[in-house]
PDB file of C-alpha atoms in Angstrom:
ATOM      1  CA  MET A   1     -58.968 -42.178 -15.820  1.00  0.00           C
ATOM      2  CA  ARG A   2     -60.089 -39.477 -18.185  1.00  0.00           C
ATOM      3  CA  ASN A   3     -63.525 -39.697 -16.675  1.00  0.00           C
ATOM      4  CA  ARG A   4     -62.046 -39.015 -13.194  1.00  0.00           C
ATOM      5  CA  LEU A   5     -59.875 -36.431 -14.246  1.00  0.00           C
ATOM      6  CA  GLU A   6     -62.801 -34.275 -15.734  1.00  0.00           C
ATOM      7  CA  GLY A   7     -64.871 -35.096 -12.689  1.00  0.00           C
ATOM      8  CA  ALA A   8     -62.121 -33.466 -10.378  1.00  0.00           C
ATOM      9  CA  LEU A   9     -62.290 -30.562 -12.757  1.00  0.00           C
ATOM     10  CA  PHE A  10     -65.636 -30.272 -12.559  1.00  0.00           C
ATOM     11  CA  MET A  11     -65.719 -30.249  -8.845  1.00  0.00           C
ATOM     12  CA  THR A  12     -63.221 -27.500  -8.850  1.00  0.00           C
ATOM     13  CA  ASP A  13     -65.725 -25.422 -11.180  1.00  0.00           C
ATOM     14  CA  ARG A  14     -68.849 -25.972  -9.018  1.00  0.00           C
ATOM     15  CA  PRO A  15     -68.532 -22.969  -6.886  1.00  0.00           C
ATOM     16  CA  ILE A  16     -68.129 -20.799 -10.013  1.00  0.00           C
ATOM     17  CA  LEU A  17     -70.841 -22.211 -11.824  1.00  0.00           C
ATOM     18  CA  ASP A  18     -73.314 -22.044  -8.753  1.00  0.00           C
ATOM     19  CA  PHE A  19     -72.078 -18.245  -8.745  1.00  0.00           C
ATOM     20  CA  LEU A  20     -73.128 -17.749 -12.385  1.00  0.00           C
ATOM     21  CA  ALA A  21     -76.323 -19.485 -12.380  1.00  0.00           C
ATOM     22  CA  HIS A  22     -77.251 -17.235  -9.337  1.00  0.00           C
ATOM     23  CA  GLU A  23     -76.295 -14.018 -11.357  1.00  0.00           C
ATOM     24  CA  LEU A  24     -78.021 -15.305 -14.148  1.00  0.00           C
ATOM     25  CA  ALA A  25     -81.406 -15.906 -12.637  1.00  0.00           C
ATOM     26  CA  ALA A  26     -81.940 -12.328 -12.027  1.00  0.00           C
ATOM     27  CA  ALA A  27     -84.513 -10.808 -14.395  1.00  0.00           C
ATOM     28  CA  SER A  28     -82.913  -9.207 -17.296  1.00  0.00           C
ATOM     29  CA  ARG A  29     -84.125  -8.018 -20.839  1.00  0.00           C
ATOM     30  CA  GLU A  30     -80.573  -8.134 -22.185  1.00  0.00           C
ATOM     31  CA  PRO A  31     -79.464 -11.092 -24.411  1.00  0.00           C
ATOM     32  CA  LEU A  32     -78.234 -14.187 -22.811  1.00  0.00           C
ATOM     33  CA  TYR A  33     -74.637 -13.796 -24.051  1.00  0.00           C
ATOM     34  CA  ARG A  34     -74.731 -10.160 -22.529  1.00  0.00           C
ATOM     35  CA  GLN A  35     -76.025 -11.497 -19.297  1.00  0.00           C
ATOM     36  CA  LEU A  36     -73.291 -14.305 -19.233  1.00  0.00           C
ATOM     37  CA  GLU A  37     -70.678 -11.430 -20.035  1.00  0.00           C
ATOM     38  CA  THR A  38     -71.942  -9.579 -16.841  1.00  0.00           C
ATOM     39  CA  ALA A  39     -72.062 -12.548 -14.630  1.00  0.00           C
ATOM     40  CA  LEU A  40     -68.426 -13.425 -15.547  1.00  0.00           C
ATOM     41  CA  LYS A  41     -67.594 -10.131 -14.748  1.00  0.00           C
ATOM     42  CA  GLN A  42     -69.203 -10.131 -11.386  1.00  0.00           C
ATOM     43  CA  ALA A  43     -67.318 -13.449 -10.901  1.00  0.00           C
ATOM     44  CA  ILE A  44     -64.020 -11.861 -11.484  1.00  0.00           C
ATOM     45  CA  ALA A  45     -64.847  -8.915  -9.371  1.00  0.00           C
ATOM     46  CA  SER A  46     -65.905 -10.609  -6.516  1.00  0.00           C
ATOM     47  CA  ALA A  47     -62.414 -13.010  -6.976  1.00  0.00           C
ATOM     48  CA  GLN A  48     -64.892 -16.160  -7.321  1.00  0.00           C
ATOM     49  CA  ILE A  49     -62.062 -16.492 -10.326  1.00  0.00           C
ATOM     50  CA  LYS A  50     -58.643 -15.340  -9.601  1.00  0.00           C
ATOM     51  CA  ARG A  51     -56.796 -13.141 -12.024  1.00  0.00           C
ATOM     52  CA  GLY A  52     -54.759 -15.663 -14.397  1.00  0.00           C
ATOM     53  CA  GLY A  53     -57.351 -18.346 -13.242  1.00  0.00           C
ATOM     54  CA  VAL A  54     -59.054 -20.919 -15.704  1.00  0.00           C
ATOM     55  CA  ILE A  55     -62.957 -20.339 -16.261  1.00  0.00           C
ATOM     56  CA  PRO A  56     -64.888 -23.456 -16.941  1.00  0.00           C
ATOM     57  CA  SER A  57     -64.949 -24.736 -20.545  1.00  0.00           C
ATOM     58  CA  GLU A  58     -67.281 -23.810 -23.132  1.00  0.00           C
ATOM     59  CA  ARG A  59     -69.124 -27.379 -22.977  1.00  0.00           C
ATOM     60  CA  VAL A  60     -69.311 -27.029 -18.991  1.00  0.00           C
ATOM     61  CA  LEU A  61     -70.900 -23.623 -19.046  1.00  0.00           C
ATOM     62  CA  SER A  62     -73.242 -24.775 -21.810  1.00  0.00           C
ATOM     63  CA  GLN A  63     -74.584 -27.905 -20.001  1.00  0.00           C
ATOM     64  CA  GLU A  64     -74.478 -26.585 -16.381  1.00  0.00           C
ATOM     65  CA  LEU A  65     -75.996 -22.995 -17.189  1.00  0.00           C
ATOM     66  CA  GLY A  66     -78.611 -24.405 -19.767  1.00  0.00           C
ATOM     67  CA  LEU A  67     -77.111 -22.191 -22.522  1.00  0.00           C
ATOM     68  CA  SER A  68     -76.283 -23.017 -26.144  1.00  0.00           C
ATOM     69  CA  ARG A  69     -72.540 -23.361 -26.914  1.00  0.00           C
ATOM     70  CA  VAL A  70     -73.064 -20.237 -29.430  1.00  0.00           C
ATOM     71  CA  THR A  71     -74.400 -18.127 -26.518  1.00  0.00           C
ATOM     72  CA  VAL A  72     -71.386 -19.065 -24.532  1.00  0.00           C
ATOM     73  CA  ARG A  73     -68.946 -18.757 -27.253  1.00  0.00           C
ATOM     74  CA  LYS A  74     -70.233 -15.132 -28.002  1.00  0.00           C
ATOM     75  CA  ALA A  75     -69.870 -14.280 -24.358  1.00  0.00           C
ATOM     76  CA  ILE A  76     -66.314 -15.397 -24.143  1.00  0.00           C
ATOM     77  CA  GLU A  77     -65.342 -13.914 -27.355  1.00  0.00           C
ATOM     78  CA  GLY A  78     -66.825 -10.710 -26.258  1.00  0.00           C
ATOM     79  CA  LEU A  79     -64.784 -10.450 -23.057  1.00  0.00           C
ATOM     80  CA  VAL A  80     -61.708 -11.736 -24.787  1.00  0.00           C
ATOM     81  CA  SER A  81     -62.217  -8.841 -27.311  1.00  0.00           C
ATOM     82  CA  ASP A  82     -62.536  -6.432 -24.095  1.00  0.00           C
ATOM     83  CA  GLY A  83     -59.058  -7.859 -22.642  1.00  0.00           C
ATOM     84  CA  VAL A  84     -61.128  -9.246 -19.740  1.00  0.00           C
ATOM     85  CA  LEU A  85     -60.273 -12.733 -20.939  1.00  0.00           C
ATOM     86  CA  ASP A  86     -57.162 -14.333 -22.441  1.00  0.00           C
ATOM     87  CA  ARG A  87     -57.084 -17.380 -24.903  1.00  0.00           C
ATOM     88  CA  ARG A  88     -54.307 -20.000 -24.011  1.00  0.00           C
ATOM     89  CA  HIS A  89     -52.969 -22.967 -25.697  1.00  0.00           C
ATOM     90  CA  GLY A  90     -54.627 -26.220 -25.017  1.00  0.00           C
ATOM     91  CA  ALA A  91     -58.072 -24.901 -25.399  1.00  0.00           C
ATOM     92  CA  LYS A  92     -57.813 -22.831 -21.935  1.00  0.00           C
ATOM     93  CA  THR A  93     -59.642 -19.394 -21.188  1.00  0.00           C
ATOM     94  CA  VAL A  94     -58.039 -17.293 -18.434  1.00  0.00           C
ATOM     95  CA  VAL A  95     -58.726 -14.210 -16.774  1.00  0.00           C
ATOM     96  CA  SER A  96     -56.479 -11.491 -18.126  1.00  0.00           C
ATOM     97  CA  SER A  97     -53.647 -10.686 -15.989  1.00  0.00           C
ATOM     98  CA  ARG A  98     -53.523  -7.210 -17.087  1.00  0.00           C
ATOM     99  CA  LEU A  99     -55.015  -4.202 -15.533  1.00  0.00           C
ATOM    100  CA  GLU A 100     -57.509  -1.769 -16.834  1.00  0.00           C
ATOM    101  CA  LYS A 101     -58.124   1.614 -15.778  1.00  0.00           C
ATOM    102  CA  SER A 102     -60.749   3.793 -16.992  1.00  0.00           C
ATOM    103  CA  LEU A 103     -59.780   7.670 -17.517  1.00  0.00           C
ATOM    104  CA  ALA A 104     -63.611   8.552 -17.334  1.00  0.00           C
ATOM    105  CA  THR A 105     -63.878   8.623 -13.606  1.00  0.00           C
ATOM    106  CA  MET A 106     -61.893   9.928 -10.594  1.00  0.00           C
ATOM    107  CA  THR A 107     -61.074   6.857  -8.499  1.00  0.00           C
ATOM    108  CA  SER A 108     -58.347   5.809  -6.133  1.00  0.00           C
ATOM    109  CA  PHE A 109     -55.943   3.002  -6.648  1.00  0.00           C
ATOM    110  CA  SER A 110     -57.281   1.369  -3.931  1.00  0.00           C
ATOM    111  CA  GLU A 111     -60.811   1.604  -5.370  1.00  0.00           C
ATOM    112  CA  ASP A 112     -59.485   0.397  -8.735  1.00  0.00           C
ATOM    113  CA  MET A 113     -57.987  -2.738  -7.290  1.00  0.00           C
ATOM    114  CA  ARG A 114     -60.742  -3.622  -5.211  1.00  0.00           C
ATOM    115  CA  SER A 115     -63.384  -3.368  -8.079  1.00  0.00           C
ATOM    116  CA  ARG A 116     -61.156  -6.188  -9.772  1.00  0.00           C
ATOM    117  CA  GLY A 117     -61.354  -8.293  -6.775  1.00  0.00           C
ATOM    118  CA  LEU A 118     -57.807  -7.498  -5.823  1.00  0.00           C
ATOM    119  CA  GLU A 119     -56.365  -6.460  -2.456  1.00  0.00           C
ATOM    120  CA  PRO A 120     -54.438  -3.062  -2.667  1.00  0.00           C
ATOM    121  CA  GLY A 121     -51.384  -2.674  -0.931  1.00  0.00           C
ATOM    122  CA  CYS A 122     -48.580  -0.266  -0.396  1.00  0.00           C
ATOM    123  CA  THR A 123     -44.848  -0.292   0.832  1.00  0.00           C
ATOM    124  CA  TRP A 124     -43.813   3.349   2.051  1.00  0.00           C
ATOM    125  CA  ILE A 125     -40.889   4.711   0.550  1.00  0.00           C
ATOM    126  CA  SER A 126     -40.761   8.127   2.219  1.00  0.00           C
ATOM    127  CA  ARG A 127     -43.046  10.518   4.076  1.00  0.00           C
ATOM    128  CA  GLU A 128     -41.466  13.938   4.411  1.00  0.00           C
ATOM    129  CA  ILE A 129     -42.653  17.560   5.150  1.00  0.00           C
ATOM    130  CA  SER A 130     -40.865  20.227   3.512  1.00  0.00           C
ATOM    131  CA  ARG A 131     -40.783  23.543   1.795  1.00  0.00           C
ATOM    132  CA  PRO A 132     -42.256  23.379  -1.979  1.00  0.00           C
ATOM    133  CA  SER A 133     -39.961  23.440  -4.972  1.00  0.00           C
ATOM    134  CA  PRO A 134     -41.048  25.922  -7.860  1.00  0.00           C
ATOM    135  CA  ALA A 135     -42.639  23.193  -9.665  1.00  0.00           C
ATOM    136  CA  GLU A 136     -44.850  21.986  -6.758  1.00  0.00           C
ATOM    137  CA  MET A 137     -45.947  25.773  -6.031  1.00  0.00           C
ATOM    138  CA  MET A 138     -46.885  25.981  -9.650  1.00  0.00           C
ATOM    139  CA  ALA A 139     -48.834  22.562  -9.463  1.00  0.00           C
ATOM    140  CA  LEU A 140     -50.562  23.214  -6.149  1.00  0.00           C
ATOM    141  CA  GLY A 141     -51.233  27.034  -6.584  1.00  0.00           C
ATOM    142  CA  ILE A 142     -49.322  28.006  -3.248  1.00  0.00           C
ATOM    143  CA  SER A 143     -46.575  30.187  -2.115  1.00  0.00           C
ATOM    144  CA  GLY A 144     -43.087  29.378  -1.028  1.00  0.00           C
ATOM    145  CA  SER A 145     -43.901  30.105   2.683  1.00  0.00           C
ATOM    146  CA  GLU A 146     -46.207  27.063   2.909  1.00  0.00           C
ATOM    147  CA  LYS A 147     -44.878  23.429   3.679  1.00  0.00           C
ATOM    148  CA  VAL A 148     -45.953  20.419   1.637  1.00  0.00           C
ATOM    149  CA  VAL A 149     -46.295  16.924   2.612  1.00  0.00           C
ATOM    150  CA  ARG A 150     -44.496  14.428   0.080  1.00  0.00           C
ATOM    151  CA  LEU A 151     -45.667  10.771  -0.018  1.00  0.00           C
ATOM    152  CA  ARG A 152     -43.690   8.060  -2.141  1.00  0.00           C
ATOM    153  CA  ARG A 153     -44.829   4.741  -1.854  1.00  0.00           C
ATOM    154  CA  LEU A 154     -44.698   1.340  -4.065  1.00  0.00           C
ATOM    155  CA  ARG A 155     -48.398   0.432  -4.789  1.00  0.00           C
ATOM    156  CA  THR A 156     -49.304  -3.224  -5.166  1.00  0.00           C
ATOM    157  CA  ALA A 157     -52.195  -5.641  -6.253  1.00  0.00           C
ATOM    158  CA  ASP A 158     -52.166  -9.041  -4.526  1.00  0.00           C
ATOM    159  CA  GLY A 159     -48.848  -8.347  -3.395  1.00  0.00           C
ATOM    160  CA  GLN A 160     -47.611  -7.537  -7.092  1.00  0.00           C
ATOM    161  CA  PRO A 161     -45.727  -4.387  -7.735  1.00  0.00           C
ATOM    162  CA  ILE A 162     -48.129  -2.315  -9.983  1.00  0.00           C
ATOM    163  CA  ALA A 163     -47.073   1.334  -9.569  1.00  0.00           C
ATOM    164  CA  ILE A 164     -44.700   3.808  -7.916  1.00  0.00           C
ATOM    165  CA  GLU A 165     -46.699   6.878  -6.564  1.00  0.00           C
ATOM    166  CA  MET A 166     -45.511  10.264  -5.420  1.00  0.00           C
ATOM    167  CA  ALA A 167     -48.376  12.615  -4.013  1.00  0.00           C
ATOM    168  CA  THR A 168     -47.626  16.199  -3.110  1.00  0.00           C
ATOM    169  CA  LEU A 169     -50.190  18.031  -0.687  1.00  0.00           C
ATOM    170  CA  PRO A 170     -50.159  21.336   0.923  1.00  0.00           C
ATOM    171  CA  ALA A 171     -49.459  20.468   4.702  1.00  0.00           C
ATOM    172  CA  ARG A 172     -52.593  21.908   5.980  1.00  0.00           C
ATOM    173  CA  PHE A 173     -54.628  19.088   4.389  1.00  0.00           C
ATOM    174  CA  VAL A 174     -52.132  16.240   5.971  1.00  0.00           C
ATOM    175  CA  PRO A 175     -51.167  17.484   9.399  1.00  0.00           C
ATOM    176  CA  GLU A 176     -50.526  13.765  10.316  1.00  0.00           C
ATOM    177  CA  PRO A 177     -48.711  12.043   7.282  1.00  0.00           C
ATOM    178  CA  GLN A 178     -47.905   8.980   9.548  1.00  0.00           C
ATOM    179  CA  ALA A 179     -51.661   8.500  10.144  1.00  0.00           C
ATOM    180  CA  ILE A 180     -52.169   7.851   6.269  1.00  0.00           C
ATOM    181  CA  GLY A 181     -52.830   3.779   5.867  1.00  0.00           C
ATOM    182  CA  ASN A 182     -52.901   2.192   2.334  1.00  0.00           C
ATOM    183  CA  SER A 183     -55.256   4.612   1.019  1.00  0.00           C
ATOM    184  CA  LEU A 184     -54.657   8.286   0.941  1.00  0.00           C
ATOM    185  CA  TYR A 185     -58.290   9.008  -0.452  1.00  0.00           C
ATOM    186  CA  GLU A 186     -59.729   7.351   2.830  1.00  0.00           C
ATOM    187  CA  TYR A 187     -57.649   9.619   4.906  1.00  0.00           C
ATOM    188  CA  LEU A 188     -58.795  12.785   2.958  1.00  0.00           C
ATOM    189  CA  GLU A 189     -62.247  11.690   3.135  1.00  0.00           C
ATOM    190  CA  ALA A 190     -61.985  11.302   6.744  1.00  0.00           C
ATOM    191  CA  ALA A 191     -60.318  14.768   6.989  1.00  0.00           C
ATOM    192  CA  GLY A 192     -63.416  16.471   4.916  1.00  0.00           C
ATOM    193  CA  ALA A 193     -60.975  17.127   1.955  1.00  0.00           C
ATOM    194  CA  LEU A 194     -61.632  14.757  -0.591  1.00  0.00           C
ATOM    195  CA  PRO A 195     -61.120  15.952  -4.090  1.00  0.00           C
ATOM    196  CA  VAL A 196     -64.331  16.205  -6.175  1.00  0.00           C
ATOM    197  CA  ARG A 197     -62.495  16.811  -9.559  1.00  0.00           C
ATOM    198  CA  ALA A 198     -59.290  16.398 -11.435  1.00  0.00           C
ATOM    199  CA  LEU A 199     -57.056  17.224 -14.465  1.00  0.00           C
ATOM    200  CA  GLN A 200     -54.791  14.506 -15.633  1.00  0.00           C
ATOM    201  CA  ARG A 201     -52.290  13.883 -18.351  1.00  0.00           C
ATOM    202  CA  MET A 202     -50.680  10.937 -19.261  1.00  0.00           C
ATOM    203  CA  GLN A 203     -47.125   9.926 -21.167  1.00  0.00           C
ATOM    204  CA  ALA A 204     -44.875   7.208 -21.592  1.00  0.00           C
ATOM    205  CA  LYS A 205     -41.158   7.005 -20.787  1.00  0.00           C
ATOM    206  CA  PRO A 206     -38.343   4.538 -20.166  1.00  0.00           C
ATOM    207  CA  GLY A 207     -38.292   3.324 -16.353  1.00  0.00           C
ATOM    208  CA  THR A 208     -34.792   4.045 -14.431  1.00  0.00           C
ATOM    209  CA  ASP A 209     -33.056   1.277 -13.070  1.00  0.00           C
ATOM    210  CA  GLU A 210     -34.480   1.925  -9.491  1.00  0.00           C
ATOM    211  CA  GLU A 211     -37.819   2.205 -10.996  1.00  0.00           C
ATOM    212  CA  ARG A 212     -37.532  -1.157 -12.960  1.00  0.00           C
ATOM    213  CA  ARG A 213     -36.134  -2.755  -9.672  1.00  0.00           C
ATOM    214  CA  LEU A 214     -38.981  -1.562  -7.462  1.00  0.00           C
ATOM    215  CA  LEU A 215     -41.711  -2.811 -10.164  1.00  0.00           C
ATOM    216  CA  ALA A 216     -39.936  -5.914 -10.961  1.00  0.00           C
ATOM    217  CA  ALA A 217     -40.237  -5.134 -14.253  1.00  0.00           C
ATOM    218  CA  PRO A 218     -38.347  -6.049 -17.396  1.00  0.00           C
ATOM    219  CA  ASP A 219     -35.433  -4.227 -18.383  1.00  0.00           C
ATOM    220  CA  ASP A 220     -37.029  -3.045 -21.775  1.00  0.00           C
ATOM    221  CA  ALA A 221     -40.442  -1.995 -19.819  1.00  0.00           C
ATOM    222  CA  SER A 222     -41.916   1.531 -20.654  1.00  0.00           C
ATOM    223  CA  LEU A 223     -43.805   3.240 -17.711  1.00  0.00           C
ATOM    224  CA  LEU A 224     -47.022   4.870 -18.120  1.00  0.00           C
ATOM    225  CA  ILE A 225     -46.816   8.115 -16.433  1.00  0.00           C
ATOM    226  CA  MET A 226     -49.862   9.920 -14.912  1.00  0.00           C
ATOM    227  CA  GLU A 227     -50.035  13.158 -13.715  1.00  0.00           C
ATOM    228  CA  ARG A 228     -53.036  14.478 -11.740  1.00  0.00           C
ATOM    229  CA  ARG A 229     -53.896  17.607 -10.089  1.00  0.00           C
ATOM    230  CA  CYS A 230     -56.830  17.084  -7.810  1.00  0.00           C
ATOM    231  CA  PHE A 231     -59.403  19.879  -6.657  1.00  0.00           C
ATOM    232  CA  LEU A 232     -61.872  20.682  -3.668  1.00  0.00           C
ATOM    233  CA  ALA A 233     -65.279  21.568  -4.588  1.00  0.00           C
ATOM    234  CA  ASP A 234     -64.197  25.501  -3.654  1.00  0.00           C
ATOM    235  CA  GLY A 235     -61.351  25.199  -6.292  1.00  0.00           C
ATOM    236  CA  GLN A 236     -58.494  24.542  -3.789  1.00  0.00           C
ATOM    237  CA  ILE A 237     -55.820  22.245  -5.165  1.00  0.00           C
ATOM    238  CA  VAL A 238     -55.507  19.562  -2.589  1.00  0.00           C
ATOM    239  CA  GLU A 239     -53.188  17.133  -4.365  1.00  0.00           C
ATOM    240  CA  PHE A 240     -50.552  16.838  -6.921  1.00  0.00           C
ATOM    241  CA  THR A 241     -49.711  13.152  -7.726  1.00  0.00           C
ATOM    242  CA  GLN A 242     -47.339  11.446 -10.495  1.00  0.00           C
ATOM    243  CA  THR A 243     -47.719   8.050 -10.781  1.00  0.00           C
ATOM    244  CA  LYS A 244     -45.703   5.463 -12.732  1.00  0.00           C
ATOM    245  CA  TYR A 245     -47.550   2.403 -13.749  1.00  0.00           C
ATOM    246  CA  ARG A 246     -45.861  -0.563 -15.203  1.00  0.00           C
ATOM    247  CA  GLY A 247     -46.620  -0.449 -18.939  1.00  0.00           C
ATOM    248  CA  ASP A 248     -46.425  -4.171 -19.397  1.00  0.00           C
ATOM    249  CA  VAL A 249     -49.371  -4.994 -17.144  1.00  0.00           C
ATOM    250  CA  TYR A 250     -51.330  -1.806 -17.120  1.00  0.00           C
ATOM    251  CA  ASP A 251     -53.842  -0.635 -19.835  1.00  0.00           C
ATOM    252  CA  PHE A 252     -55.861   2.941 -19.608  1.00  0.00           C
ATOM    253  CA  VAL A 253     -59.314   2.793 -21.238  1.00  0.00           C
ATOM    254  CA  ILE A 254     -61.043   5.853 -22.551  1.00  0.00           C
ATOM    255  CA  GLU A 255     -64.805   5.508 -23.466  1.00  0.00           C
ATOM    256  CA  LEU A 256     -65.945   7.902 -26.308  1.00  0.00           C
ATOM    257  CA  MET A 257     -69.336   8.669 -27.217  1.00  0.00           C
ATOM    258  CA  ARG A 258     -70.600  10.580 -30.409  1.00  0.00           C
TER     259      ARG A 258
END
């Protein structure tokens, strides 16, 4: 009975093992454990292993990939330390359900999710064209005579609510807000108004009852709030966005170098 069960589990691992073997076959001067770390990250990014999914055991990885148990264990421990994998009871190792966002590069929500093998989505809450508030005038560097477009939506990853986003842009950059799909940046790129740099700040605050309901977050969950002002190459401010992330599923990562 046990042998049949192990055989069935092994068969479900076969596509993942074949993918990892292909990735490891590429010539590299890195240590083997680093190569395995990279291969596992690629498997996760390409959705070979789903978020929350169980990776093959150390024994199976060692036997099928021709690596020592020490090498496999070191690679897994490195990914656990980086937050990519989680150890679970029963000797299972799963892909972490938490999401990470680097603060070192300017990427869109859709780009972030696709890089992790997740399908980005959105539920529109409102789209409106209006006169700017004093705060919006300051954030966008515009006068009160200009109109702005306000875009409020719920952002999802594989259907799971992740963040509430409120983007405000000068209306001259978004003449047809109804034409925006899941990605605002794809729309701006097509319009020749894709930002090239940004200033952003982050803070944590408790969520309101409505925000927690929209995000399906626990009652005691805090929100990570990111404010971003985005600029064109000529210095014009094209976007001011406030994004409220679920603090229980999202991590921000900053790389520091001396």
